[in-house]
PDB file of C-alpha atoms in Angstrom:
ATOM      1  CA  MET E   1      -0.003  -0.049   0.028  1.00 61.00           C
ATOM      2  CA  PRO E   2       1.302   3.513  -0.951  1.00 64.00           C
ATOM      3  CA  ASP E   3       2.072   5.902   1.982  1.00 81.00           C
ATOM      4  CA  LYS E   4       1.054   8.928  -0.062  1.00 84.00           C
ATOM      5  CA  VAL E   5      -2.014   9.908  -2.040  1.00 82.00           C
ATOM      6  CA  SER E   6      -1.879  12.644  -4.519  1.00 81.00           C
ATOM      7  CA  ILE E   7      -5.044  14.734  -5.126  1.00 81.00           C
ATOM      8  CA  THR E   8      -5.538  17.310  -7.839  1.00 80.00           C
ATOM      9  CA  TYR E   9      -8.187  19.912  -7.282  1.00 76.00           C
ATOM     10  CA  ASP E  10      -9.584  21.867 -10.277  1.00 74.00           C
ATOM     11  CA  TRP E  11     -11.256  24.985  -8.950  1.00 72.00           C
ATOM     12  CA  VAL E  12     -12.709  26.066 -12.111  1.00 73.00           C
ATOM     13  CA  HIS E  13     -16.546  26.106 -12.405  1.00 67.00           C
ATOM     14  CA  THR E  14     -18.009  23.969 -15.091  1.00 72.00           C
ATOM     15  CA  GLY E  15     -21.457  24.332 -16.719  1.00 72.00           C
ATOM     16  CA  HIS E  16     -21.926  27.867 -15.653  1.00 69.00           C
ATOM     17  CA  GLN E  17     -20.278  31.261 -15.063  1.00 68.00           C
ATOM     18  CA  PRO E  18     -21.127  32.471 -11.534  1.00 63.00           C
ATOM     19  CA  ASP E  19     -21.493  36.125 -12.441  1.00 62.00           C
ATOM     20  CA  SER E  20     -23.098  35.730 -15.875  1.00 64.00           C
ATOM     21  CA  VAL E  21     -26.587  37.116 -16.679  1.00 62.00           C
ATOM     22  CA  SER E  22     -27.852  33.519 -17.302  1.00 66.00           C
ATOM     23  CA  ASP E  23     -26.641  32.353 -13.899  1.00 66.00           C
ATOM     24  CA  LEU E  24     -28.187  35.485 -12.189  1.00 63.00           C
ATOM     25  CA  ARG E  25     -31.361  34.707 -14.102  1.00 62.00           C
ATOM     26  CA  SER E  26     -31.654  31.201 -12.842  1.00 68.00           C
ATOM     27  CA  ALA E  27     -30.584  31.832  -9.252  1.00 72.00           C
ATOM     28  CA  PRO E  28     -33.291  31.753  -6.662  1.00 76.00           C
ATOM     29  CA  VAL E  29     -34.521  34.784  -4.849  1.00 79.00           C
ATOM     30  CA  SER E  30     -32.876  35.181  -1.485  1.00 80.00           C
ATOM     31  CA  THR E  31     -34.800  34.892   1.778  1.00 86.00           C
ATOM     32  CA  GLU E  32     -34.312  38.613   2.320  1.00 86.00           C
ATOM     33  CA  MET E  33     -35.972  39.382  -0.979  1.00 84.00           C
ATOM     34  CA  ARG E  34     -38.897  36.961  -0.199  1.00 87.00           C
ATOM     35  CA  GLU E  35     -39.509  38.727   3.065  1.00 89.00           C
ATOM     36  CA  ILE E  36     -39.572  42.088   1.223  1.00 86.00           C
ATOM     37  CA  ILE E  37     -41.903  40.776  -1.300  1.00 88.00           C
ATOM     38  CA  GLU E  38     -44.279  39.570   1.438  1.00 91.00           C
ATOM     39  CA  GLN E  39     -44.114  42.914   3.259  1.00 90.00           C
ATOM     40  CA  LEU E  40     -45.043  44.635  -0.087  1.00 89.00           C
ATOM     41  CA  VAL E  41     -47.795  42.311  -0.637  1.00 92.00           C
ATOM     42  CA  GLU E  42     -49.146  42.749   2.961  1.00 92.00           C
ATOM     43  CA  ARG E  43     -49.432  46.458   1.998  1.00 91.00           C
ATOM     44  CA  ASP E  44     -51.693  45.387  -0.763  1.00 91.00           C
ATOM     45  CA  LEU E  45     -49.193  46.000  -3.553  1.00 88.00           C
ATOM     46  CA  ASN E  46     -49.571  43.763  -6.674  1.00 89.00           C
ATOM     47  CA  TRP E  47     -47.220  42.629  -9.388  1.00 89.00           C
ATOM     48  CA  THR E  48     -47.552  45.966 -11.418  1.00 89.00           C
ATOM     49  CA  ASN E  49     -46.785  48.004  -8.248  1.00 87.00           C
ATOM     50  CA  ILE E  50     -43.855  45.900  -7.287  1.00 86.00           C
ATOM     51  CA  LYS E  51     -42.502  45.815 -10.832  1.00 84.00           C
ATOM     52  CA  ASN E  52     -42.424  49.491 -10.839  1.00 83.00           C
ATOM     53  CA  ILE E  53     -40.664  49.632  -7.464  1.00 80.00           C
ATOM     54  CA  ILE E  54     -37.776  47.531  -8.579  1.00 77.00           C
ATOM     55  CA  ARG E  55     -36.978  49.532 -11.745  1.00 74.00           C
ATOM     56  CA  LEU E  56     -33.449  50.700 -12.231  1.00 67.00           C
ATOM     57  CA  ASP E  57     -32.099  54.143 -13.079  1.00 69.00           C
ATOM     58  CA  LYS E  58     -30.111  54.784 -16.273  1.00 71.00           C
ATOM     59  CA  LYS E  59     -26.782  54.824 -14.492  1.00 73.00           C
ATOM     60  CA  ARG E  60     -27.153  51.448 -13.080  1.00 68.00           C
ATOM     61  CA  LEU E  61     -28.540  50.063 -16.308  1.00 65.00           C
ATOM     62  CA  GLY E  62     -25.501  51.390 -18.072  1.00 70.00           C
ATOM     63  CA  GLU E  63     -23.130  49.751 -15.655  1.00 69.00           C
ATOM     64  CA  ILE E  64     -24.899  46.305 -16.140  1.00 62.00           C
ATOM     65  CA  PHE E  65     -25.054  46.733 -20.043  1.00 67.00           C
ATOM     66  CA  SER E  66     -21.292  47.496 -20.068  1.00 70.00           C
ATOM     67  CA  GLY E  67     -20.678  44.089 -18.566  1.00 64.00           C
ATOM     68  CA  ASP E  68     -20.374  44.892 -14.865  1.00 60.00           C
ATOM     69  CA  TYR E  69     -22.768  42.237 -13.613  1.00 57.00           C
ATOM     70  CA  SER E  70     -21.766  42.831  -9.974  1.00 60.00           C
ATOM     71  CA  LYS E  71     -24.000  45.902 -10.192  1.00 58.00           C
ATOM     72  CA  VAL E  72     -27.095  43.759 -10.796  1.00 62.00           C
ATOM     73  CA  PRO E  73     -29.297  44.013  -7.779  1.00 70.00           C
ATOM     74  CA  HIS E  74     -31.016  41.008  -6.212  1.00 70.00           C
ATOM     75  CA  SER E  75     -34.451  42.682  -6.738  1.00 73.00           C
ATOM     76  CA  LEU E  76     -34.162  42.076 -10.488  1.00 71.00           C
ATOM     77  CA  ARG E  77     -34.529  38.345  -9.769  1.00 74.00           C
ATOM     78  CA  ILE E  78     -38.143  38.952  -8.531  1.00 81.00           C
ATOM     79  CA  THR E  79     -40.619  37.481 -11.035  1.00 84.00           C
ATOM     80  CA  TYR E  80     -44.319  37.423 -11.213  1.00 89.00           C
ATOM     81  CA  GLU E  81     -44.357  33.941  -9.921  1.00 90.00           C
ATOM     82  CA  GLU E  82     -42.668  35.058  -6.724  1.00 89.00           C
ATOM     83  CA  VAL E  83     -45.219  37.850  -6.218  1.00 91.00           C
ATOM     84  CA  TYR E  84     -48.122  35.486  -7.073  1.00 92.00           C
ATOM     85  CA  TYR E  85     -46.894  33.080  -4.459  1.00 92.00           C
ATOM     86  CA  ALA E  86     -46.464  35.746  -1.807  1.00 92.00           C
ATOM     87  CA  MET E  87     -50.045  37.034  -2.565  1.00 92.00           C
ATOM     88  CA  THR E  88     -51.455  33.528  -2.316  1.00 90.00           C
ATOM     89  CA  LYS E  89     -49.762  33.103   1.129  1.00 90.00           C
ATOM     90  CA  VAL E  90     -50.935  36.496   2.368  1.00 92.00           C
ATOM     91  CA  LEU E  91     -54.474  36.143   1.139  1.00 88.00           C
ATOM     92  CA  SER E  92     -54.714  32.680   2.792  1.00 85.00           C
ATOM     93  CA  LYS E  93     -53.622  34.197   6.128  1.00 87.00           C
ATOM     94  CA  ARG E  94     -56.249  36.855   5.923  1.00 88.00           C
ATOM     95  CA  ALA E  95     -58.889  34.369   4.771  1.00 86.00           C
ATOM     96  CA  TYR E  96     -58.489  31.738   7.396  1.00 86.00           C
ATOM     97  CA  LEU E  97     -59.238  33.022  10.807  1.00 88.00           C
ATOM     98  CA  SER E  98     -58.633  29.705  12.311  1.00 88.00           C
ATOM     99  CA  PRO E  99     -56.850  26.480  11.083  1.00 86.00           C
ATOM    100  CA  ARG E 100     -60.170  24.585  11.517  1.00 84.00           C
ATOM    101  CA  PHE E 101     -62.551  25.121   8.676  1.00 81.00           C
ATOM    102  CA  ASP E 102     -65.903  25.468  10.593  1.00 81.00           C
ATOM    103  CA  GLU E 103     -64.191  27.505  13.461  1.00 86.00           C
ATOM    104  CA  SER E 104     -62.779  29.857  10.701  1.00 87.00           C
ATOM    105  CA  LEU E 105     -66.316  30.408   9.216  1.00 86.00           C
ATOM    106  CA  GLU E 106     -67.748  30.923  12.716  1.00 87.00           C
ATOM    107  CA  ARG E 107     -65.246  33.653  13.355  1.00 91.00           C
ATOM    108  CA  TRP E 108     -66.128  35.289  10.094  1.00 90.00           C
ATOM    109  CA  ASP E 109     -69.653  35.303  11.364  1.00 88.00           C
ATOM    110  CA  LEU E 110     -68.645  37.445  14.245  1.00 90.00           C
ATOM    111  CA  LYS E 111     -66.321  39.718  12.038  1.00 91.00           C
ATOM    112  CA  ILE E 112     -69.203  40.348   9.568  1.00 91.00           C
ATOM    113  CA  ALA E 113     -71.737  41.005  12.363  1.00 90.00           C
ATOM    114  CA  GLN E 114     -69.258  43.560  13.936  1.00 91.00           C
ATOM    115  CA  GLU E 115     -69.119  45.353  10.588  1.00 90.00           C
ATOM    116  CA  GLU E 116     -72.847  45.369  10.555  1.00 91.00           C
ATOM    117  CA  GLY E 117     -73.152  42.932   7.574  1.00 91.00           C
ATOM    118  CA  TYR E 118     -75.470  40.093   7.168  1.00 91.00           C
ATOM    119  CA  TRP E 119     -74.688  36.317   7.085  1.00 89.00           C
ATOM    120  CA  THR E 120     -76.363  33.005   7.337  1.00 88.00           C
ATOM    121  CA  SER E 121     -74.894  29.478   7.658  1.00 84.00           C
ATOM    122  CA  LYS E 122     -76.124  25.942   7.815  1.00 85.00           C
ATOM    123  CA  ASN E 123     -74.520  22.680   8.885  1.00 82.00           C
ATOM    124  CA  LEU E 124     -71.132  24.190   9.634  1.00 72.00           C
ATOM    125  CA  SER E 125     -70.533  21.584  12.475  1.00 72.00           C
ATOM    126  CA  THR E 126     -71.453  18.711  10.197  1.00 73.00           C
ATOM    127  CA  TYR E 127     -69.903  19.646   6.890  1.00 69.00           C
ATOM    128  CA  PRO E 128     -67.911  16.396   6.655  1.00 68.00           C
ATOM    129  CA  GLU E 129     -71.058  14.363   6.536  1.00 72.00           C
ATOM    130  CA  GLY E 130     -72.995  16.480   4.145  1.00 74.00           C
ATOM    131  CA  MET E 131     -73.773  19.833   2.522  1.00 82.00           C
ATOM    132  CA  PHE E 132     -72.963  23.170   4.257  1.00 84.00           C
ATOM    133  CA  LEU E 133     -73.380  26.806   3.180  1.00 87.00           C
ATOM    134  CA  PHE E 134     -72.112  29.979   4.415  1.00 89.00           C
ATOM    135  CA  ALA E 135     -73.663  33.240   2.853  1.00 91.00           C
ATOM    136  CA  PHE E 136     -72.770  36.848   3.483  1.00 92.00           C
ATOM    137  CA  MET E 137     -73.196  40.429   2.329  1.00 92.00           C
ATOM    138  CA  SER E 138     -72.157  43.815   3.649  1.00 91.00           C
ATOM    139  CA  LYS E 139     -74.460  46.673   4.694  1.00 89.00           C
ATOM    140  CA  TRP E 140     -73.871  48.604   1.511  1.00 87.00           C
ATOM    141  CA  GLN E 141     -74.504  45.515  -0.571  1.00 87.00           C
ATOM    142  CA  ARG E 142     -77.985  45.176   1.082  1.00 87.00           C
ATOM    143  CA  SER E 143     -78.845  48.803   0.144  1.00 85.00           C
ATOM    144  CA  VAL E 144     -77.681  48.223  -3.347  1.00 83.00           C
ATOM    145  CA  LEU E 145     -79.836  45.087  -3.511  1.00 83.00           C
ATOM    146  CA  TYR E 146     -82.972  46.999  -2.475  1.00 83.00           C
ATOM    147  CA  LEU E 147     -82.347  49.691  -5.169  1.00 82.00           C
ATOM    148  CA  ASN E 148     -80.951  47.508  -7.980  1.00 78.00           C
ATOM    149  CA  GLY E 149     -82.249  44.004  -7.269  1.00 71.00           C
ATOM    150  CA  GLY E 150     -84.981  43.832  -9.721  1.00 77.00           C
ATOM    151  CA  ILE E 151     -83.102  41.734 -11.997  1.00 79.00           C
ATOM    152  CA  ALA E 152     -80.200  39.687 -10.623  1.00 83.00           C
ATOM    153  CA  CYS E 153     -77.849  37.035 -12.004  1.00 86.00           C
ATOM    154  CA  LEU E 154     -76.414  34.130 -10.166  1.00 86.00           C
ATOM    155  CA  GLY E 155     -72.824  33.160 -11.070  1.00 87.00           C
ATOM    156  CA  SER E 156     -70.920  30.064  -9.850  1.00 86.00           C
ATOM    157  CA  THR E 157     -67.183  29.552  -9.537  1.00 86.00           C
ATOM    158  CA  HIS E 158     -66.251  25.993  -9.219  1.00 83.00           C
ATOM    159  CA  ARG E 159     -63.425  24.673  -6.940  1.00 80.00           C
ATOM    160  CA  THR E 160     -62.864  27.956  -5.191  1.00 78.00           C
ATOM    161  CA  CYS E 161     -61.448  26.315  -2.139  1.00 76.00           C
ATOM    162  CA  VAL E 162     -61.409  23.182  -0.069  1.00 75.00           C
ATOM    163  CA  ASP E 163     -63.419  22.564   3.097  1.00 75.00           C
ATOM    164  CA  GLY E 164     -61.956  20.854   6.206  1.00 73.00           C
ATOM    165  CA  ALA E 165     -62.889  17.420   4.758  1.00 75.00           C
ATOM    166  CA  ASP E 166     -60.872  18.200   1.466  1.00 77.00           C
ATOM    167  CA  SER E 167     -64.070  18.452  -0.584  1.00 78.00           C
ATOM    168  CA  HIS E 168     -64.119  21.134  -3.213  1.00 84.00           C
ATOM    169  CA  CYS E 169     -66.199  24.200  -2.595  1.00 85.00           C
ATOM    170  CA  TYR E 170     -68.104  26.442  -4.883  1.00 89.00           C
ATOM    171  CA  LEU E 171     -68.532  30.342  -4.606  1.00 90.00           C
ATOM    172  CA  TYR E 172     -71.999  31.554  -5.787  1.00 91.00           C
ATOM    173  CA  THR E 173     -72.351  35.240  -6.388  1.00 91.00           C
ATOM    174  CA  ILE E 174     -75.547  37.238  -6.888  1.00 89.00           C
ATOM    175  CA  VAL E 175     -74.898  40.125  -9.217  1.00 90.00           C
ATOM    176  CA  ALA E 176     -77.143  42.909 -10.307  1.00 87.00           C
ATOM    177  CA  ARG E 177     -76.818  45.815 -12.613  1.00 85.00           C
ATOM    178  CA  TYR E 178     -75.823  48.890 -10.557  1.00 80.00           C
ATOM    179  CA  GLN E 179     -77.894  51.834 -11.904  1.00 80.00           C
ATOM    180  CA  GLU E 180     -75.231  54.513 -11.142  1.00 80.00           C
ATOM    181  CA  THR E 181     -72.435  52.767 -13.041  1.00 82.00           C
ATOM    182  CA  GLY E 182     -74.252  50.516 -15.502  1.00 82.00           C
ATOM    183  CA  LYS E 183     -71.920  47.663 -14.543  1.00 85.00           C
ATOM    184  CA  GLY E 184     -72.629  44.416 -12.563  1.00 85.00           C
ATOM    185  CA  SER E 185     -72.101  44.786  -8.768  1.00 85.00           C
ATOM    186  CA  PRO E 186     -71.817  41.709  -6.491  1.00 89.00           C
ATOM    187  CA  LEU E 187     -74.485  41.860  -3.945  1.00 88.00           C
ATOM    188  CA  CYS E 188     -74.138  38.541  -2.067  1.00 91.00           C
ATOM    189  CA  TRP E 189     -71.758  35.560  -1.809  1.00 91.00           C
ATOM    190  CA  MET E 190     -72.317  31.961  -0.675  1.00 91.00           C
ATOM    191  CA  VAL E 191     -69.637  29.329  -0.297  1.00 88.00           C
ATOM    192  CA  THR E 192     -70.891  25.678  -0.200  1.00 88.00           C
ATOM    193  CA  ASN E 193     -69.832  22.229  -0.995  1.00 83.00           C
ATOM    194  CA  SER E 194     -72.841  21.474  -2.930  1.00 79.00           C
ATOM    195  CA  ASP E 195     -72.824  21.974  -6.817  1.00 74.00           C
ATOM    196  CA  SER E 196     -76.504  22.360  -7.185  1.00 69.00           C
TER     197      SER E 196
END
């Protein structure tokens, strides 16, 4: 057996150039950038707003185009997909007032009542065994319904969410033509696991 082992180390990167544009494009967004995206989304900014925030001035763009890729800020790695994912997380946090499905809807009952809205529910405690419904409207929607509810349409959106038993739910919306704008105005919503 030999007493010595010789190892040759080749430090050159293969397959990619660490400071190239293609490498920067494929690199993931840092944790810090994800937190910034979530903070912006929490403030109700959307992709268009965030895209405008991360624009570069002409000087910085000139440095990048001249080949100095070290001047490329991490914020340029932010894509629509990252913002969409952050929006989904933020909206889920806002929508679920409790981890338990029925408890979350019961808390929404209280929140809607505190804001002087109207709601009704049926079978929330027994939703795994059968049909449930949860319907709600705000105070202003009720006044619009009285003024504009002569002709209303019912719209249905399938697979809007999943209930606590992992069954798909449907969102039904009552819409009437609002006389002041001439456009459709949602007057009431209902979430249910029944498709009929």
